[in-house]
Amino acid sequence: WTPKSSHIDMALNGVDIVGNGSGSHHELRKLHTRLDLVRSATSKCGGVYLYANQRGCDGGRLYFDGCSMIVCNGIVLAQAPQFDVKDVHVITATIDLDDVRSYRASIPSFGIQAAEAYCDDSGASKRRYVSCENDENVTLAERKVTKDGIVPKPSDLMEGGIKLRIHDAEEECCLGPACWLWDFLRRSGAAGFFLPLSGGADSSAVCAIVGAMCVMVTKAAQEDPTGEVAKECRRVCRKESDDYHCDDNCLWVPSTPQEMADLVLHTMFMGTENSSEATDSRARRLGKAIGSYHLSIKIDPIVTAILGVFQLATGQMPRFSSRGGTMSEDFAMLN
């Protein structure tokens, strides 16, 4: 994906399949860039492009969003999910390499440049890549018969490709952080999250993202109760004991996202004499919808103690702007 991309030299030297093991972190709308680059590379030079990307986080602030792809002659044949709580996704596609050679043969300029790349001025070969065309270990049957014993028609499979799954910007803002939170939670050894829920936009958005995390983990655990996601879910939710097996001796998995949220998300509305019933109600209703363990308490004694210490140290008492305070005092009182 550099100005002098290695896949160009490979294609001109007859390489049919290019592999790219990438470590591309998530950025908003970055998938469009990846798709354009991979499809452009194979539509210009022909060939099969195997793009594999890292998935998850390692405790830092970056999240690697996977979305591996198999592209042939500019057509996407397979695509892994962009956001998922599973560590590994395996994708496959059936490809006829003769389609690659036919595609390249239809581009006159490709043939001219390939001939120039193949030989030096003296006519000697400068091929730098190993050819496996005559590999006796790869039989015709192994290349064409699928695991189900069906001989597909690669040209039919490749025509038009698959319908791409590209998330909206709003979905990316929700699902990316949700996957990051799950990786951070299971790898840090923490028992869950504590979230002061004020009923405002910021804390409510964070609560919704944790809710999305619970939805994704619950779905993956239910689909494979013996898989890694289910095992991590039981460990994080402290349900590894035999006491938590269901009646038919199956392994415990959350029945709903709300059941998991009740175990990993503790929300609290910390109100004062200046808090309204409306914000308390919004926080309570959101906590119920997500399924968090929610409490509502008054923190007036704590606020009074902090203001007392401030007055003792500075000789001044901050006030809200509605009570004659400055803008700086008002911001301090709000926070």
CSV table of C-alpha atoms in Angstrom, one decimal:
chain,number,residue,atom,x,y,z
A,1,TRP,CA,0.0,0.0,0.0
A,2,THR,CA,3.1,2.2,-0.5
A,3,PRO,CA,3.9,4.3,-3.6
A,4,LYS,CA,6.0,1.4,-4.9
A,5,SER,CA,3.9,-1.4,-3.8
A,6,SER,CA,5.4,-4.9,-3.7
A,7,HIS,CA,2.4,-6.5,-5.2
A,8,ILE,CA,3.1,-4.8,-8.6
A,9,ASP,CA,6.5,-6.4,-8.9
A,10,MET,CA,5.1,-9.7,-7.8
A,11,ALA,CA,2.3,-9.6,-10.4
A,12,LEU,CA,4.6,-8.7,-13.2
A,13,ASN,CA,6.8,-11.7,-12.2
A,14,GLY,CA,3.8,-14.0,-12.5
A,15,VAL,CA,2.8,-14.3,-8.8
A,16,ASP,CA,-0.9,-15.3,-8.7
A,17,ILE,CA,-1.5,-15.1,-5.0
A,18,VAL,CA,-0.4,-12.2,-2.8
A,19,GLY,CA,-0.6,-12.4,1.0
A,20,ASN,CA,-0.7,-9.4,3.3
A,21,GLY,CA,-0.5,-10.1,7.1
A,22,SER,CA,-1.5,-6.6,8.4
A,23,GLY,CA,-1.7,-4.8,11.7
A,24,SER,CA,-4.1,-2.1,10.8
A,25,HIS,CA,-5.9,-0.4,13.7
A,26,HIS,CA,-9.4,0.9,13.6
A,27,GLU,CA,-10.2,4.4,12.5
A,28,LEU,CA,-13.6,5.8,11.6
A,29,ARG,CA,-14.4,4.9,7.9
A,30,LYS,CA,-11.0,3.3,7.4
A,31,LEU,CA,-12.5,0.1,5.9
A,32,HIS,CA,-13.3,2.1,2.8
A,33,THR,CA,-9.6,2.9,2.3
A,34,ARG,CA,-8.6,-0.8,2.7
A,35,LEU,CA,-11.3,-1.9,0.3
A,36,ASP,CA,-10.2,0.7,-2.3
A,37,LEU,CA,-6.6,-0.3,-2.0
A,38,VAL,CA,-7.1,-4.1,-2.2
A,39,ARG,CA,-9.6,-3.9,-5.1
A,40,SER,CA,-7.5,-1.4,-7.0
A,41,ALA,CA,-4.4,-3.6,-6.6
A,42,THR,CA,-6.1,-6.7,-8.1
A,43,SER,CA,-8.2,-4.9,-10.7
A,44,LYS,CA,-5.0,-3.2,-12.1
A,45,CYS,CA,-2.7,-6.2,-11.9
A,46,GLY,CA,-5.0,-9.1,-11.6
A,47,GLY,CA,-4.4,-11.8,-9.1
A,48,VAL,CA,-5.6,-13.1,-5.7
A,49,TYR,CA,-5.1,-10.9,-2.7
A,50,LEU,CA,-5.3,-12.5,0.8
A,51,TYR,CA,-5.7,-9.7,3.3
A,52,ALA,CA,-5.4,-10.8,7.0
A,53,ASN,CA,-5.7,-8.2,9.8
A,54,GLN,CA,-5.0,-8.4,13.5
A,55,ARG,CA,-8.1,-8.3,15.8
A,56,GLY,CA,-8.5,-7.1,19.3
A,57,CYS,CA,-6.5,-4.9,21.7
A,58,ASP,CA,-3.5,-5.6,23.9
A,59,GLY,CA,-4.4,-3.2,26.8
A,60,GLY,CA,-3.4,-0.1,24.9
A,61,ARG,CA,-5.7,2.5,23.4
A,62,LEU,CA,-5.6,1.0,19.9
A,63,TYR,CA,-8.2,-1.6,18.6
A,64,PHE,CA,-7.5,-3.7,15.6
A,65,ASP,CA,-10.7,-4.5,13.8
A,66,GLY,CA,-9.9,-7.5,11.7
A,67,CYS,CA,-12.1,-7.6,8.6
A,68,SER,CA,-9.9,-10.0,6.6
A,69,MET,CA,-10.7,-10.4,2.9
A,70,ILE,CA,-10.1,-12.5,-0.2
A,71,VAL,CA,-10.1,-10.5,-3.4
A,72,CYS,CA,-9.6,-11.7,-6.9
A,73,ASN,CA,-9.3,-9.5,-10.0
A,74,GLY,CA,-10.9,-6.6,-8.1
A,75,ILE,CA,-13.9,-8.7,-6.8
A,76,VAL,CA,-14.3,-9.4,-3.1
A,77,LEU,CA,-15.0,-13.1,-2.6
A,78,ALA,CA,-15.0,-13.4,1.2
A,79,GLN,CA,-15.0,-10.9,4.1
A,80,ALA,CA,-14.6,-11.5,7.8
A,81,PRO,CA,-16.6,-9.4,10.3
A,82,GLN,CA,-15.1,-6.1,11.1
A,83,PHE,CA,-16.2,-6.1,14.8
A,84,ASP,CA,-16.4,-9.3,16.8
A,85,VAL,CA,-15.5,-10.6,20.2
A,86,LYS,CA,-13.9,-13.8,18.8
A,87,ASP,CA,-10.1,-13.7,18.5
A,88,VAL,CA,-10.0,-15.6,15.2
A,89,HIS,CA,-12.1,-15.7,12.1
A,90,VAL,CA,-11.3,-18.1,9.2
A,91,ILE,CA,-12.7,-17.3,5.7
A,92,THR,CA,-12.4,-19.3,2.5
A,93,ALA,CA,-13.1,-18.9,-1.2
A,94,THR,CA,-12.9,-21.2,-4.2
A,95,ILE,CA,-10.8,-19.6,-7.0
A,96,ASP,CA,-9.7,-20.8,-10.4
A,97,LEU,CA,-6.2,-19.5,-11.1
A,98,ASP,CA,-6.8,-19.7,-14.8
A,99,ASP,CA,-9.2,-16.8,-14.3
A,100,VAL,CA,-6.3,-14.7,-13.0
A,101,ARG,CA,-4.2,-15.5,-16.1
A,102,SER,CA,-7.0,-14.9,-18.4
A,103,TYR,CA,-7.7,-11.5,-16.8
A,104,ARG,CA,-4.1,-10.5,-17.1
A,105,ALA,CA,-3.9,-11.6,-20.7
A,106,SER,CA,-6.8,-9.3,-21.5
A,107,ILE,CA,-4.6,-6.3,-20.5
A,108,PRO,CA,-2.1,-5.6,-23.3
A,109,SER,CA,0.1,-3.2,-21.2
A,110,PHE,CA,0.4,-5.8,-18.5
A,111,GLY,CA,2.0,-8.3,-20.9
A,112,ILE,CA,4.5,-5.7,-22.1
A,113,GLN,CA,5.5,-4.7,-18.6
A,114,ALA,CA,5.6,-8.3,-17.4
A,115,ALA,CA,8.0,-9.2,-20.3
A,116,GLU,CA,10.3,-6.3,-19.3
A,117,ALA,CA,10.2,-7.4,-15.7
A,118,TYR,CA,10.9,-11.0,-16.5
A,119,CYS,CA,14.1,-10.4,-18.5
A,120,ASP,CA,17.1,-8.1,-18.2
A,121,ASP,CA,18.8,-6.3,-21.2
A,122,SER,CA,20.7,-9.5,-22.1
A,123,GLY,CA,17.5,-11.6,-22.2
A,124,ALA,CA,18.4,-13.6,-19.1
A,125,SER,CA,15.6,-14.3,-16.6
A,126,LYS,CA,15.4,-12.2,-13.5
A,127,ARG,CA,12.6,-14.0,-11.8
A,128,ARG,CA,12.9,-13.6,-8.0
A,129,TYR,CA,9.9,-15.6,-6.8
A,130,VAL,CA,9.5,-19.3,-6.4
A,131,SER,CA,7.0,-21.0,-8.7
A,132,CYS,CA,4.9,-23.9,-7.4
A,133,GLU,CA,3.0,-24.7,-10.6
A,134,ASN,CA,4.6,-28.1,-10.8
A,135,ASP,CA,4.3,-29.0,-7.1
A,136,GLU,CA,3.4,-32.7,-7.1
A,137,ASN,CA,1.9,-32.4,-3.6
A,138,VAL,CA,-1.0,-30.3,-5.0
A,139,THR,CA,-3.3,-32.5,-7.1
A,140,LEU,CA,-6.1,-31.3,-9.3
A,141,ALA,CA,-8.6,-32.9,-7.0
A,142,GLU,CA,-7.3,-31.2,-4.0
A,143,ARG,CA,-7.5,-27.8,-5.7
A,144,LYS,CA,-11.1,-28.3,-7.0
A,145,VAL,CA,-13.1,-30.5,-4.7
A,146,THR,CA,-14.5,-28.8,-1.6
A,147,LYS,CA,-14.8,-30.3,1.9
A,148,ASP,CA,-18.4,-31.3,1.0
A,149,GLY,CA,-17.2,-33.2,-2.1
A,150,ILE,CA,-18.7,-30.7,-4.5
A,151,VAL,CA,-16.9,-29.5,-7.5
A,152,PRO,CA,-17.8,-25.8,-7.8
A,153,LYS,CA,-17.6,-23.5,-10.8
A,154,PRO,CA,-15.1,-20.9,-9.7
A,155,SER,CA,-16.0,-18.5,-12.5
A,156,ASP,CA,-19.7,-18.5,-11.3
A,157,LEU,CA,-18.6,-17.9,-7.7
A,158,MET,CA,-16.3,-15.0,-8.7
A,159,GLU,CA,-18.8,-13.2,-10.9
A,160,GLY,CA,-20.1,-10.2,-9.0
A,161,GLY,CA,-18.5,-11.3,-5.7
A,162,ILE,CA,-20.3,-11.0,-2.3
A,163,LYS,CA,-22.4,-8.3,-0.8
A,164,LEU,CA,-20.0,-6.3,1.3
A,165,ARG,CA,-20.9,-5.6,5.0
A,166,ILE,CA,-19.9,-2.0,5.7
A,167,HIS,CA,-21.0,-0.5,9.0
A,168,ASP,CA,-22.5,3.0,9.3
A,169,ALA,CA,-20.4,5.6,11.1
A,170,GLU,CA,-22.7,5.4,14.1
A,171,GLU,CA,-22.3,1.6,14.2
A,172,GLU,CA,-18.5,1.9,14.2
A,173,CYS,CA,-18.6,4.4,17.1
A,174,CYS,CA,-20.6,1.8,19.1
A,175,LEU,CA,-19.2,-1.6,18.1
A,176,GLY,CA,-15.5,-0.6,18.0
A,177,PRO,CA,-15.4,0.6,21.6
A,178,ALA,CA,-17.6,-2.3,22.7
A,179,CYS,CA,-15.1,-4.8,21.4
A,180,TRP,CA,-12.2,-2.9,22.9
A,181,LEU,CA,-14.0,-2.9,26.3
A,182,TRP,CA,-14.5,-6.7,26.2
A,183,ASP,CA,-10.8,-7.3,25.4
A,184,PHE,CA,-9.7,-4.9,28.1
A,185,LEU,CA,-12.1,-6.5,30.7
A,186,ARG,CA,-11.1,-10.1,30.1
A,187,ARG,CA,-7.4,-9.4,29.9
A,188,SER,CA,-7.1,-7.1,32.8
A,189,GLY,CA,-8.6,-9.5,35.3
A,190,ALA,CA,-11.2,-6.9,36.4
A,191,ALA,CA,-14.6,-8.0,37.7
A,192,GLY,CA,-16.5,-5.4,35.7
A,193,PHE,CA,-17.2,-1.8,35.2
A,194,PHE,CA,-18.4,0.9,37.6
A,195,LEU,CA,-20.1,3.8,35.9
A,196,PRO,CA,-21.5,7.0,37.6
A,197,LEU,CA,-24.7,7.4,35.5
A,198,SER,CA,-25.9,11.1,35.6
A,199,GLY,CA,-28.7,10.8,33.1
A,200,GLY,CA,-26.7,13.0,30.7
A,201,ALA,CA,-25.4,12.3,27.2
A,202,ASP,CA,-21.8,11.3,28.0
A,203,SER,CA,-22.4,8.7,30.7
A,204,SER,CA,-25.5,7.4,28.8
A,205,ALA,CA,-23.4,6.8,25.7
A,206,VAL,CA,-20.8,4.8,27.7
A,207,CYS,CA,-23.6,2.8,29.3
A,208,ALA,CA,-25.0,2.0,25.8
A,209,ILE,CA,-21.6,0.9,24.6
A,210,VAL,CA,-21.2,-1.5,27.5
A,211,GLY,CA,-24.7,-2.8,26.7
A,212,ALA,CA,-23.6,-3.4,23.1
A,213,MET,CA,-20.6,-5.4,24.4
A,214,CYS,CA,-23.0,-7.6,26.5
A,215,VAL,CA,-25.1,-8.2,23.4
A,216,MET,CA,-22.1,-9.3,21.3
A,217,VAL,CA,-20.6,-11.5,24.1
A,218,THR,CA,-23.9,-13.1,24.9
A,219,LYS,CA,-24.6,-14.0,21.3
A,220,ALA,CA,-21.2,-15.5,20.8
A,221,ALA,CA,-21.4,-17.5,24.0
A,222,GLN,CA,-24.8,-18.9,23.1
A,223,GLU,CA,-23.7,-19.9,19.7
A,224,ASP,CA,-20.7,-21.9,21.1
A,225,PRO,CA,-21.0,-22.6,24.9
A,226,THR,CA,-17.7,-24.5,24.8
A,227,GLY,CA,-15.8,-21.8,22.9
A,228,GLU,CA,-13.2,-19.3,24.1
A,229,VAL,CA,-15.7,-16.4,24.3
A,230,ALA,CA,-18.1,-18.5,26.5
A,231,LYS,CA,-15.2,-19.6,28.8
A,232,GLU,CA,-14.0,-16.0,29.2
A,233,CYS,CA,-17.6,-14.9,29.9
A,234,ARG,CA,-18.0,-17.5,32.6
A,235,ARG,CA,-14.7,-16.4,34.2
A,236,VAL,CA,-15.5,-12.7,34.1
A,237,CYS,CA,-19.0,-13.3,35.4
A,238,ARG,CA,-17.7,-15.7,38.1
A,239,LYS,CA,-19.8,-18.6,36.9
A,240,GLU,CA,-17.1,-21.2,36.5
A,241,SER,CA,-18.2,-23.4,39.4
A,242,ASP,CA,-20.3,-26.6,38.8
A,243,ASP,CA,-23.0,-24.9,40.8
A,244,TYR,CA,-23.8,-22.7,37.8
A,245,HIS,CA,-24.4,-25.6,35.4
A,246,CYS,CA,-28.0,-25.8,34.2
A,247,ASP,CA,-30.3,-28.7,34.8
A,248,ASP,CA,-29.2,-30.8,31.8
A,249,ASN,CA,-25.5,-30.4,32.8
A,250,CYS,CA,-24.8,-27.9,30.1
A,251,LEU,CA,-22.4,-25.0,30.7
A,252,TRP,CA,-23.7,-21.7,31.9
A,253,VAL,CA,-24.0,-18.9,29.4
A,254,PRO,CA,-26.1,-15.7,29.9
A,255,SER,CA,-29.6,-16.1,28.7
A,256,THR,CA,-29.9,-12.4,27.8
A,257,PRO,CA,-27.5,-9.5,27.5
A,258,GLN,CA,-29.3,-8.0,30.5
A,259,GLU,CA,-28.3,-11.0,32.6
A,260,MET,CA,-24.6,-10.4,31.8
A,261,ALA,CA,-24.9,-6.7,32.3
A,262,ASP,CA,-26.2,-7.3,35.8
A,263,LEU,CA,-23.0,-9.2,36.6
A,264,VAL,CA,-20.4,-6.9,35.0
A,265,LEU,CA,-21.9,-3.3,35.0
A,266,HIS,CA,-22.6,-1.4,38.2
A,267,THR,CA,-24.2,2.0,37.6
A,268,MET,CA,-25.0,4.6,40.2
A,269,PHE,CA,-26.8,8.0,40.1
A,270,MET,CA,-25.1,10.2,42.6
A,271,GLY,CA,-27.5,13.1,43.1
A,272,THR,CA,-27.4,16.2,45.2
A,273,GLU,CA,-30.0,18.8,46.3
A,274,ASN,CA,-29.5,20.4,42.9
A,275,SER,CA,-30.3,17.3,40.9
A,276,SER,CA,-33.7,16.9,39.2
A,277,GLU,CA,-36.0,14.0,39.3
A,278,ALA,CA,-35.9,13.9,35.6
A,279,THR,CA,-32.2,13.1,35.5
A,280,ASP,CA,-32.6,10.5,38.2
A,281,SER,CA,-35.4,8.9,36.3
A,282,ARG,CA,-33.4,8.8,33.0
A,283,ALA,CA,-30.5,7.1,34.7
A,284,ARG,CA,-32.7,4.6,36.4
A,285,ARG,CA,-34.6,3.7,33.2
A,286,LEU,CA,-31.4,3.4,31.2
A,287,GLY,CA,-29.9,1.1,33.8
A,288,LYS,CA,-33.0,-1.1,33.7
A,289,ALA,CA,-32.9,-1.3,29.9
A,290,ILE,CA,-29.2,-2.2,29.8
A,291,GLY,CA,-29.6,-4.6,32.7
A,292,SER,CA,-27.0,-3.0,35.0
A,293,TYR,CA,-27.0,-3.3,38.8
A,294,HIS,CA,-28.2,0.2,39.5
A,295,LEU,CA,-28.2,2.3,42.7
A,296,SER,CA,-29.3,5.9,43.4
A,297,ILE,CA,-27.7,7.7,46.3
A,298,LYS,CA,-27.4,11.3,47.6
A,299,ILE,CA,-23.9,12.6,48.0
A,300,ASP,CA,-24.7,16.0,49.6
A,301,PRO,CA,-22.5,15.2,52.7
A,302,ILE,CA,-19.5,14.5,50.5
A,303,VAL,CA,-20.1,17.8,48.5
A,304,THR,CA,-20.5,19.8,51.7
A,305,ALA,CA,-17.2,18.3,53.1
A,306,ILE,CA,-15.3,19.1,49.9
A,307,LEU,CA,-16.6,22.7,49.9
A,308,GLY,CA,-15.7,23.1,53.5
A,309,VAL,CA,-12.1,22.0,52.9
A,310,PHE,CA,-11.9,24.4,49.9
A,311,GLN,CA,-13.2,27.3,52.0
A,312,LEU,CA,-10.8,26.4,54.8
A,313,ALA,CA,-7.9,26.5,52.4
A,314,THR,CA,-8.8,29.5,50.3
A,315,GLY,CA,-11.1,31.5,52.4
A,316,GLN,CA,-13.7,31.5,49.6
A,317,MET,CA,-16.8,29.5,48.9
A,318,PRO,CA,-17.6,28.8,45.2
A,319,ARG,CA,-21.1,29.5,44.0
A,320,PHE,CA,-23.3,28.7,41.0
A,321,SER,CA,-23.6,31.5,38.4
A,322,SER,CA,-27.3,31.6,39.3
A,323,ARG,CA,-26.3,32.6,42.8
A,324,GLY,CA,-23.8,35.2,41.8
A,325,GLY,CA,-20.8,33.1,41.1
A,326,THR,CA,-18.4,33.4,38.2
A,327,MET,CA,-18.3,31.2,35.1
A,328,SER,CA,-15.2,29.4,36.5
A,329,GLU,CA,-17.0,28.8,39.8
A,330,ASP,CA,-20.1,27.5,38.0
A,331,PHE,CA,-18.0,24.9,36.1
A,332,ALA,CA,-16.3,23.8,39.3
A,333,MET,CA,-19.6,23.4,41.1
A,334,LEU,CA,-21.1,21.4,38.1
A,335,ASN,CA,-18.2,19.0,38.2
